[in-house]
GROMACS .gro file of C-alpha atoms in nm:
model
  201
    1UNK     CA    1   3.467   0.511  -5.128
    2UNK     CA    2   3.230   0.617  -4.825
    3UNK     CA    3   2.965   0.785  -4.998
    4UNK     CA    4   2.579   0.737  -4.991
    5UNK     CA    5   2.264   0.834  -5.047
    6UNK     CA    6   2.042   0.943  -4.746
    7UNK     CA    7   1.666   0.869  -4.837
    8UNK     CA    8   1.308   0.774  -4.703
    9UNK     CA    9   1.240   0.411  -4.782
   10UNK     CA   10   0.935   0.277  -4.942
   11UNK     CA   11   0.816   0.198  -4.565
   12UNK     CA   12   0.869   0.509  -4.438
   13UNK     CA   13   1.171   0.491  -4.246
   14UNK     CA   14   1.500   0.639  -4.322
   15UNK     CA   15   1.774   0.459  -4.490
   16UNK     CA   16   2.088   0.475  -4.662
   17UNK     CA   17   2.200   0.385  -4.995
   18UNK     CA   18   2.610   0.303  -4.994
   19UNK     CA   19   2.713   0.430  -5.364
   20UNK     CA   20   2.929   0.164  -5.570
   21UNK     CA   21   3.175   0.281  -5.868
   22UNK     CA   22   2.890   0.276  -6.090
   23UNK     CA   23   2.527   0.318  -5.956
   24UNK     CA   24   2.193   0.273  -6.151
   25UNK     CA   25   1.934   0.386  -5.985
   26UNK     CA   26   1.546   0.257  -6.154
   27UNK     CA   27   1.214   0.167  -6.071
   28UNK     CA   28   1.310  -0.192  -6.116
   29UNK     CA   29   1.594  -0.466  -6.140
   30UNK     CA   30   1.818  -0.489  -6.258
   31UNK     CA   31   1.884  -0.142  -6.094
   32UNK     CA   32   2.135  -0.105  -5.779
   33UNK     CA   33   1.898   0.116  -5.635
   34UNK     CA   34   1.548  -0.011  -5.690
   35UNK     CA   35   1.251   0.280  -5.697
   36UNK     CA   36   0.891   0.118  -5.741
   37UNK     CA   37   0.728   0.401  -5.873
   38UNK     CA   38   0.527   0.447  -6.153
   39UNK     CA   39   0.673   0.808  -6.200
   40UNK     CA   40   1.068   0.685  -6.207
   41UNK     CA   41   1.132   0.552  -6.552
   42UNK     CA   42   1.311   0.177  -6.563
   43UNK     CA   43   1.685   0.325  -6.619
   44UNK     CA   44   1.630   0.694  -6.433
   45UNK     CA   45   1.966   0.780  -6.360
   46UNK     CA   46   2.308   0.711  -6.314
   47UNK     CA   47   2.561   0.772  -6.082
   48UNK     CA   48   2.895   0.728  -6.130
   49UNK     CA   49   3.260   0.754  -5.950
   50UNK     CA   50   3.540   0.909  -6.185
   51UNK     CA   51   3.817   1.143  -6.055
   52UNK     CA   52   3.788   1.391  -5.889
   53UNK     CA   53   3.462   1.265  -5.721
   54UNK     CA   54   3.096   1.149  -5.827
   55UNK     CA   55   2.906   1.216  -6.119
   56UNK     CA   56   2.497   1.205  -6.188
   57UNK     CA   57   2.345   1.148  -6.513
   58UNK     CA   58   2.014   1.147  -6.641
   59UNK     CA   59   1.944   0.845  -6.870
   60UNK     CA   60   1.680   1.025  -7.010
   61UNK     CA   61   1.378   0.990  -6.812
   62UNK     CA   62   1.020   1.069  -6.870
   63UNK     CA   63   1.023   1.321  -6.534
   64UNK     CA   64   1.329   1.432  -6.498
   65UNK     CA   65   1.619   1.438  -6.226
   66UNK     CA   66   1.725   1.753  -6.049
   67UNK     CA   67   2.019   1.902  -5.842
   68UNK     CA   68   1.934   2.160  -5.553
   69UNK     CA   69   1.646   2.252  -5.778
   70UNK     CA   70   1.805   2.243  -6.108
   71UNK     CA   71   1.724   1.995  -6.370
   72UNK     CA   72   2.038   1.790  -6.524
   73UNK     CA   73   2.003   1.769  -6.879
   74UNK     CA   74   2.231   1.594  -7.142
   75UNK     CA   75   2.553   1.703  -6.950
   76UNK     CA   76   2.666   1.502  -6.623
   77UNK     CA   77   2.624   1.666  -6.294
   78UNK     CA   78   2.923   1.685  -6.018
   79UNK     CA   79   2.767   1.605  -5.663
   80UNK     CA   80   2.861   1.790  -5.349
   81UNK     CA   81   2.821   1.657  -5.018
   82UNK     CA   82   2.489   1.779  -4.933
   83UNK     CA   83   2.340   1.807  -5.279
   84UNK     CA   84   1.989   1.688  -5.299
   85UNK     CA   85   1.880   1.508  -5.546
   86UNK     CA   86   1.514   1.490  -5.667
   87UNK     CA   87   1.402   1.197  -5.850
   88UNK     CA   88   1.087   1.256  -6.122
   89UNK     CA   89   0.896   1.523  -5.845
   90UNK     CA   90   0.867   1.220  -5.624
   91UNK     CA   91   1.131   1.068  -5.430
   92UNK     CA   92   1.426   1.330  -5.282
   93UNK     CA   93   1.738   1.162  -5.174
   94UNK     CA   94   2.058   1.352  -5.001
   95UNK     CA   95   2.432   1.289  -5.171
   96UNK     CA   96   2.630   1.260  -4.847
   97UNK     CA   97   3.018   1.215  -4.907
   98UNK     CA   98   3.230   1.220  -4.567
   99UNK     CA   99   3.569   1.191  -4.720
  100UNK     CA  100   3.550   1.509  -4.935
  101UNK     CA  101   3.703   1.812  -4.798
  102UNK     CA  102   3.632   2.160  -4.734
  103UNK     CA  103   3.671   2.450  -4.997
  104UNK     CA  104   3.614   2.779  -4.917
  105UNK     CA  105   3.360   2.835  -5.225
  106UNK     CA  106   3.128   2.590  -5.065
  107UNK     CA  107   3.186   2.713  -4.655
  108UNK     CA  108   2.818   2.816  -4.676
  109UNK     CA  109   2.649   2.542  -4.775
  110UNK     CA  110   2.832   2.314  -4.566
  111UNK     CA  111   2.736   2.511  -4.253
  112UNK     CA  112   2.350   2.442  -4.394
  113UNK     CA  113   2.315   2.732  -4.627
  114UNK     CA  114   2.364   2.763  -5.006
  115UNK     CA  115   2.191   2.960  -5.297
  116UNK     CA  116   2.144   2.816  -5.601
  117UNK     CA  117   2.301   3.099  -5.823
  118UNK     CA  118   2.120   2.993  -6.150
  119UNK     CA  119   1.796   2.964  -5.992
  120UNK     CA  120   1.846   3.247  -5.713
  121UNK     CA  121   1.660   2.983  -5.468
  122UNK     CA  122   1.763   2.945  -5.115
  123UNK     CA  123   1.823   2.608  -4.882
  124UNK     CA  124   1.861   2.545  -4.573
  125UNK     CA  125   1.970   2.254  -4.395
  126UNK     CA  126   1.896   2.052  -4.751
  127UNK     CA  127   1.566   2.178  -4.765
  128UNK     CA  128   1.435   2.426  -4.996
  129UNK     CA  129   1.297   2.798  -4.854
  130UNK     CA  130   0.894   2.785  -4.941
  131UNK     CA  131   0.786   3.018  -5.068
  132UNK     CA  132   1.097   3.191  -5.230
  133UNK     CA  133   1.229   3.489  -5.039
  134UNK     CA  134   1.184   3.824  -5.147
  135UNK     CA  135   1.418   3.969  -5.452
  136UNK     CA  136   1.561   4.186  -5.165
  137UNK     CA  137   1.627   3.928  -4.915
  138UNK     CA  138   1.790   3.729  -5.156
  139UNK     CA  139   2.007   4.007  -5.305
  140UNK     CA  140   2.120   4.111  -4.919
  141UNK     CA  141   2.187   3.745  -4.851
  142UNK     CA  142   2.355   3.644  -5.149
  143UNK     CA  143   2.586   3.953  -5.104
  144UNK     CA  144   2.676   3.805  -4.715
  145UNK     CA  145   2.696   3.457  -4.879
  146UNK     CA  146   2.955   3.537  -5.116
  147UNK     CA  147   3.188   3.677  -4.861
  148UNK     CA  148   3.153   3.505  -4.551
  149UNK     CA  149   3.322   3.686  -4.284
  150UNK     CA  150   3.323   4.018  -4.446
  151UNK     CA  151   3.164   4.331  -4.298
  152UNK     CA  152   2.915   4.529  -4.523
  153UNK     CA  153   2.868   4.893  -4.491
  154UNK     CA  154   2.556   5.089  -4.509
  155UNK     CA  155   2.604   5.203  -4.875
  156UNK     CA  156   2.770   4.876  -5.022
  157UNK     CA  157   2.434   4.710  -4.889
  158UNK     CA  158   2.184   4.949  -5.056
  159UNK     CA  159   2.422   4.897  -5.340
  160UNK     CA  160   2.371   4.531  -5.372
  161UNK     CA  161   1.974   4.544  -5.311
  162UNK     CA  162   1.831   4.833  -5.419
  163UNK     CA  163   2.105   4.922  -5.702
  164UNK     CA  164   2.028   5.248  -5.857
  165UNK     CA  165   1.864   5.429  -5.598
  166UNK     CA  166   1.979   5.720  -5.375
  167UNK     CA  167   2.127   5.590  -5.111
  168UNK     CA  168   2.028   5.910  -4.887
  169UNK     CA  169   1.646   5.751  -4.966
  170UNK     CA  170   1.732   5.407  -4.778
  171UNK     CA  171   1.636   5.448  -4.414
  172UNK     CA  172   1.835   5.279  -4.148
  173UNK     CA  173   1.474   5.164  -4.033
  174UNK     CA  174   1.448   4.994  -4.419
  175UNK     CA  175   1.761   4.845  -4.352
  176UNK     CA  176   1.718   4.700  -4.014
  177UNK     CA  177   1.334   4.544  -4.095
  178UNK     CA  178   1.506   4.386  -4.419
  179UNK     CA  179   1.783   4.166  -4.226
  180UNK     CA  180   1.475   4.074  -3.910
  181UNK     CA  181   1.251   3.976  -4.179
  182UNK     CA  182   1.596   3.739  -4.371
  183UNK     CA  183   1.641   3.652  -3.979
  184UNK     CA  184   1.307   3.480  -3.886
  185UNK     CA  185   1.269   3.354  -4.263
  186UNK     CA  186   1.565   3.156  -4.202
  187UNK     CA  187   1.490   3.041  -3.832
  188UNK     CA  188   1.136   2.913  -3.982
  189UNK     CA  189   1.358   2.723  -4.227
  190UNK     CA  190   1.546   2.570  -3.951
  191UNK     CA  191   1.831   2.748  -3.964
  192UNK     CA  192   2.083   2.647  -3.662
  193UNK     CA  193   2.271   2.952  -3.665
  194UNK     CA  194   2.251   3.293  -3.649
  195UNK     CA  195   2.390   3.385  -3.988
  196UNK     CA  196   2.351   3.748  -3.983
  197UNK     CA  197   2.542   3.956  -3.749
  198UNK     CA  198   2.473   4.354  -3.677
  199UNK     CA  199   2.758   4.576  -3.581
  200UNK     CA  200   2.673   4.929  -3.447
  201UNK     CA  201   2.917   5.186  -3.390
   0.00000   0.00000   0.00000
């Protein structure tokens, strides 16, 4: 087992956490992974190793754990490499797991990109979009994300983010200011990739 968590140390610097079978993470011993907060409760969380990969729990802390944005409640929470976790609002760590492979339902996020689909929020390189993008630039890329490689036509986007409406009232100018604005919203978000391709003809 090669996995770890990827974190900024009480000093500031990077580090790295390696992950054991079973790993209790607290603000104090006897915790594996010690958190000297005042907002991480003694026993915050839990994670543990059981087939077919890792598990997080919340032991029932006073503020909370979360998953890409979404809080864990009583249920345990199956990590992905490149889930980030945040600790109680204060401390964000990154679940980084070399050995697991590739799936196609996750492609996206493990080229830097994934939507939350509960949440409809948006991350990029394991960092959340601030502030949210707009219902229609999430709708248009949610409908790329979902088919990666896949080409779109005119009418099965206005479809997917303006549902309802006459498609004859959709400019092409509409169209092609939606996907620059998605563009430069996701190069300010450090995007490395141009994840939006246009095809005239």
């Amino acid at each position: 087992m090669n996995a770890f968590l990827s974190g900024t140390s009480a000093s500031g610097k990077t580090a790295k956490w390696k992950l054991k079978h079973d790993t209790l993470i607290g603000r104090d011993a006897p915790a594996d992974l010690v958190l000297p907060l005042a907002s991480i409760s003694r026993q915050h969380a839990r994670i543990e190793y059981r087939e077919p990969g890792y598990f997080i729990r919340d032991l029932d802390s006073r503020n909370g754990t979360f998953v890409n944005g979404a809080p864990i409640h009583d249920a345990p929470r199956r990590l992905q490499n490149g889930d980030v976790i945040v600790l109680a609002g204060a401390v964000t760590l990154r679940f980084i797991d070399p050995e697991e492979t590739l799936d196609g339902l996750r492609i996206g996020r493990l080229k830097g990109l994934w939507i939350d689909d509960a949440s409809r929020a948006v991350w990029v390189n394991a960092q959340k979009i601030e502030p949210p993008l707009s219902a229609a630039q999430t709708a248009l890329l949610a409908l790329l994300y979902r088919a990666p490689g896949k080409i779109f036509s005119r009418d099965e986007i206005i479809a997917a983010v303006w549902p309802g409406v006459d498609a004859g009232g959709i400019s092409e100018e509409a169209i092609d200011a939606l996907i620059k604005r998605l563009r430069a919203r996701l190069r300010e978000s450090g995007a490395q990739q141009e994840y939006i391709q246009v095809l005239r003809g």
